[in-house]
Tab-separated table of C-alpha atoms in Angstrom:
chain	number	residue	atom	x	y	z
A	1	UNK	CA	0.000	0.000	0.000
A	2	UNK	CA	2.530	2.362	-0.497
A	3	UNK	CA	0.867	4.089	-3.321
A	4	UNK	CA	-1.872	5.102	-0.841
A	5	UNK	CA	0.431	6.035	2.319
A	6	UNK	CA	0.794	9.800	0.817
A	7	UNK	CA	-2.829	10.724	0.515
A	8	UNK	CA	-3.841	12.097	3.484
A	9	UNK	CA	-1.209	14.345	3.064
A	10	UNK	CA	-1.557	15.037	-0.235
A	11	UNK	CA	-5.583	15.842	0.705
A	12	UNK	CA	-4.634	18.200	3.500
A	13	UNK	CA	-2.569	20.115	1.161
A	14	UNK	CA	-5.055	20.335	-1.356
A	15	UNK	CA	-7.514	21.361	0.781
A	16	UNK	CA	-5.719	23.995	2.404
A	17	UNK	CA	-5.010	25.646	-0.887
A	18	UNK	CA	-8.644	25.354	-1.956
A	19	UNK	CA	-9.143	27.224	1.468
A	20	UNK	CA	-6.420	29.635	0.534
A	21	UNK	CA	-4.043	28.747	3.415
A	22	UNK	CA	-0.151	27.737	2.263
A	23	UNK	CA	0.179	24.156	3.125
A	24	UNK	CA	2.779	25.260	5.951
A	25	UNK	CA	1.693	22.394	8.805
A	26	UNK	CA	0.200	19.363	9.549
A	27	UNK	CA	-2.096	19.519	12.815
A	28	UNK	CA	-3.357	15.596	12.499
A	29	UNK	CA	0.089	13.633	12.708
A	30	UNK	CA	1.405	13.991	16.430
A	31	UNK	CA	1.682	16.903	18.064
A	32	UNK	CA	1.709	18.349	14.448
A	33	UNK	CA	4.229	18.234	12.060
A	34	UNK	CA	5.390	20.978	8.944
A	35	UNK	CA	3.642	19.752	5.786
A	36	UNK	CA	5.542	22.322	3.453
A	37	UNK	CA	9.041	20.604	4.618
A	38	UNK	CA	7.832	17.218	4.018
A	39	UNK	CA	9.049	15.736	1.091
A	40	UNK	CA	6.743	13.395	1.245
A	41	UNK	CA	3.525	15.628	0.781
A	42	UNK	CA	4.733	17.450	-2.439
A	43	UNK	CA	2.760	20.230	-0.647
A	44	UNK	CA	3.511	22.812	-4.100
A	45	UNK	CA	3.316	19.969	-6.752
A	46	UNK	CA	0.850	21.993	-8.899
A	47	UNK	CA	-0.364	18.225	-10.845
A	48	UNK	CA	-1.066	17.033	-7.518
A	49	UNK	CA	-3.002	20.070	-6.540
A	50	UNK	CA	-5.231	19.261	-9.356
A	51	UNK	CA	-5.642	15.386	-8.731
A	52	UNK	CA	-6.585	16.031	-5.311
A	53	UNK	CA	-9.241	18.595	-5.837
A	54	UNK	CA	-10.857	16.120	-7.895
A	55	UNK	CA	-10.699	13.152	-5.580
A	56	UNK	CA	-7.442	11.925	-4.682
A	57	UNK	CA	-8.053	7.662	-5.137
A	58	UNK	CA	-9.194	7.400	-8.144
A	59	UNK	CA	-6.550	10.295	-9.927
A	60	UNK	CA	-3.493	8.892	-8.223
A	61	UNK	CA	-4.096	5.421	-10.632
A	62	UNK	CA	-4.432	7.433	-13.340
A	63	UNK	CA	-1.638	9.995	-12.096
A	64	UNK	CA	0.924	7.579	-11.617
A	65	UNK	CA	0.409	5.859	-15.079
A	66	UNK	CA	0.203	9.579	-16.725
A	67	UNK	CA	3.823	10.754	-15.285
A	68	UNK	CA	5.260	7.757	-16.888
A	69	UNK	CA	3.858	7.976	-19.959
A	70	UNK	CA	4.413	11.920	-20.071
A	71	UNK	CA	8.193	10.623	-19.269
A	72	UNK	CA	8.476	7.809	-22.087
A	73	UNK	CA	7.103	10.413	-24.239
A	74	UNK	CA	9.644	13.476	-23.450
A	75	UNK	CA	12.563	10.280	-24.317
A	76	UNK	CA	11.049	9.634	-27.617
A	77	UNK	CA	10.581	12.872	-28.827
A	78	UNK	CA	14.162	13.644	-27.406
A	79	UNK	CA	15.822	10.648	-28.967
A	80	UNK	CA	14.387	11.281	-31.916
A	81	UNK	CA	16.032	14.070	-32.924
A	82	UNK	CA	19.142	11.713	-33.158
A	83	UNK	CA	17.935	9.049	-35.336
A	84	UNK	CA	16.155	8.852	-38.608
A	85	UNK	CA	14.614	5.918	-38.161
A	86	UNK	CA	12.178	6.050	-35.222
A	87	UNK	CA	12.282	2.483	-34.133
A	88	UNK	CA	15.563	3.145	-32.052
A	89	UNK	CA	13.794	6.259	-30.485
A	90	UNK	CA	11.033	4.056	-29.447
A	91	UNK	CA	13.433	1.196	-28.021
A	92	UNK	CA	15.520	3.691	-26.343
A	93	UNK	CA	11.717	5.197	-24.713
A	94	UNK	CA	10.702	2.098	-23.901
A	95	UNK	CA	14.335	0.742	-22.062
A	96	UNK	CA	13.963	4.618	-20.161
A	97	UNK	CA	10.160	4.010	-19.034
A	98	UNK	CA	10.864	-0.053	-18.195
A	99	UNK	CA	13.849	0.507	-16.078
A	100	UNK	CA	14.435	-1.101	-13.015
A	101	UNK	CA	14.149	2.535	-11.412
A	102	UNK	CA	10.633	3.497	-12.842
A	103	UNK	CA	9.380	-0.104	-12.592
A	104	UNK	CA	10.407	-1.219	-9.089
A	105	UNK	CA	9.650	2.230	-7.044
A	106	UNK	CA	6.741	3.246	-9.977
A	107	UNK	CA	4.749	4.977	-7.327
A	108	UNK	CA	8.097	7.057	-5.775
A	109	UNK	CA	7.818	10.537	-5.068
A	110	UNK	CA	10.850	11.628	-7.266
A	111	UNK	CA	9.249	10.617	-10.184
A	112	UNK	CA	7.099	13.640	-10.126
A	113	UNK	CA	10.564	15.580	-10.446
A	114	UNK	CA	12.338	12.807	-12.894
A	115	UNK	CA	9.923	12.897	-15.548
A	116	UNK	CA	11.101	16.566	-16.404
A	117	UNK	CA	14.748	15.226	-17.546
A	118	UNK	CA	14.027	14.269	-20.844
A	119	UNK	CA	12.077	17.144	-22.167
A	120	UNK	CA	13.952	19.808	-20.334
A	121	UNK	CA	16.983	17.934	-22.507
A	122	UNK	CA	14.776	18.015	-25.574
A	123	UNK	CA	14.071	21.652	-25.037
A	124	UNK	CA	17.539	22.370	-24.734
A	125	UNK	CA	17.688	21.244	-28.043
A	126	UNK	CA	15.218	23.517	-29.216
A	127	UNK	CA	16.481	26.386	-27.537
A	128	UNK	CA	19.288	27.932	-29.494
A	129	UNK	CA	18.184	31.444	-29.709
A	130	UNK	CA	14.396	30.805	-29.296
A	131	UNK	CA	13.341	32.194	-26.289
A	132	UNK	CA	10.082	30.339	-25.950
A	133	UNK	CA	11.783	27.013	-25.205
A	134	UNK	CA	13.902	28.945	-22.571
A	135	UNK	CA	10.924	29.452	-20.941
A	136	UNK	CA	9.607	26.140	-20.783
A	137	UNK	CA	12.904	24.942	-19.515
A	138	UNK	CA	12.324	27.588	-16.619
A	139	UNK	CA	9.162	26.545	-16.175
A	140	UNK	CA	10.213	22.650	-15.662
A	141	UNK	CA	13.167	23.763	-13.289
A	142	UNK	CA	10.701	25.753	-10.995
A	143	UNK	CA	8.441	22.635	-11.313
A	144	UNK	CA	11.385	20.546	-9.885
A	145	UNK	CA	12.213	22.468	-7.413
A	146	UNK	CA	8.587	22.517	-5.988
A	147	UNK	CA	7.842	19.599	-6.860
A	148	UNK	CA	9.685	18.183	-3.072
A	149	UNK	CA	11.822	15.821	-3.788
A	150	UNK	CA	15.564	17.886	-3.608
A	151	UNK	CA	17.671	14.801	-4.023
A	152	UNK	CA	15.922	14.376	-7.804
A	153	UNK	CA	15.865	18.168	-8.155
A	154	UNK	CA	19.590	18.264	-7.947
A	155	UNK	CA	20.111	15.466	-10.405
A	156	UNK	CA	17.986	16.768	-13.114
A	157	UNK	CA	19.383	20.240	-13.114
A	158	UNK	CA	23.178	19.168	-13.007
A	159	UNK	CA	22.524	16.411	-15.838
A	160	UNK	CA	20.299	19.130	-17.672
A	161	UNK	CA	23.614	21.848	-17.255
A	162	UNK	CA	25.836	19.192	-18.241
A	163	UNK	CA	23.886	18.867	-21.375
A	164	UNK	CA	23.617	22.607	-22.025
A	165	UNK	CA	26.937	23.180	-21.337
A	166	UNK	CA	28.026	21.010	-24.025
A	167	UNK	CA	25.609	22.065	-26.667
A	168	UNK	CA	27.045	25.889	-25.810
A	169	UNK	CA	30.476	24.197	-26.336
A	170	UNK	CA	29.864	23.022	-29.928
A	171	UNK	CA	27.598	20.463	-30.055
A	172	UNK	CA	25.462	19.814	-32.977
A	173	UNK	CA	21.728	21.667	-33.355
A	174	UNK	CA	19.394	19.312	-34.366
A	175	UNK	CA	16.075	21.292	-35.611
């Protein structure tokens, strides 16, 4: 049941901001607890604000699936722009989605943060001069960082610079 051991605190945030209180603290789990510093409640991950205003059970299937897929997606599109043929795109998609990381922990918490990696690395393709795909790279990055998982945060963002950095160095545009 560890797919369902984040909801209550995914509810109380929810419902706080449909209250219009910050999701600062929990006042249910001990003595009370901060639910803005828990990783655990992704208290400003604007997706999960929307699943749980709907009703949090039934999303969170259809959440968990739809991160995935929005990830195996991002790693087509991205590989793509490497190959001609798309079959290797798609292989390379499916090996990224059907890892042991996404398919052992598929209900983890830093997936909501991971799933930005390969189309803030497709952007960064895109974004030689174009300012529009600088801003959805921004908007990703802010997304990771309040999306509560740090540890992923810093990950993405050093593997997305990486990446940058060598595409400012010379690398290749692909358009």
């Amino acid at each position: 049941a560890y797919s369902w051991q984040h909801i209550p605190q995914w509810k109380l945030a929810s419902v706080n901001w449909l209250e219009g209180i910050l999701p600062l603290w929990n006042p249910h789990q001990g003595s009370g607890v901060p639910l803005a510093a828990n990783f655990v409640s992704n208290s400003y991950n604007p997706f999960l604000m929307l699943s749980n205003m709907v009703g949090p059970i039934l999303v969170v299937r259809w959440y968990l699936v739809l991160r995935i897929s929005i990830a195996s997606l991002g790693m087509y599109l991205f590989l793509s722009k490497f190959t001609k043929a798309k079959w290797p795109a798609f292989a390379g998609a499916l090996f990224y989605v059907f890892s042991g990381y996404f398919t052992q922990f598929f209900s983890m918490n830093h997936h909501d943060i991971d799933f930005c990696l390969p189309w803030l690395l497709l952007f960064a393709l895109h974004a030689r001069g174009r300012k529009v795909f600088w801003g959805f790279n921004s908007f990703l990055i802010t997304f990771s960082i309040f999306g509560g998982m740090p540890e992923s945060t810093i990950f993405v963002i050093g593997f997305y610079s990486i990446f940058v950095l060598f595409q400012i160095i010379g690398g290749p545009t692909h358009d």
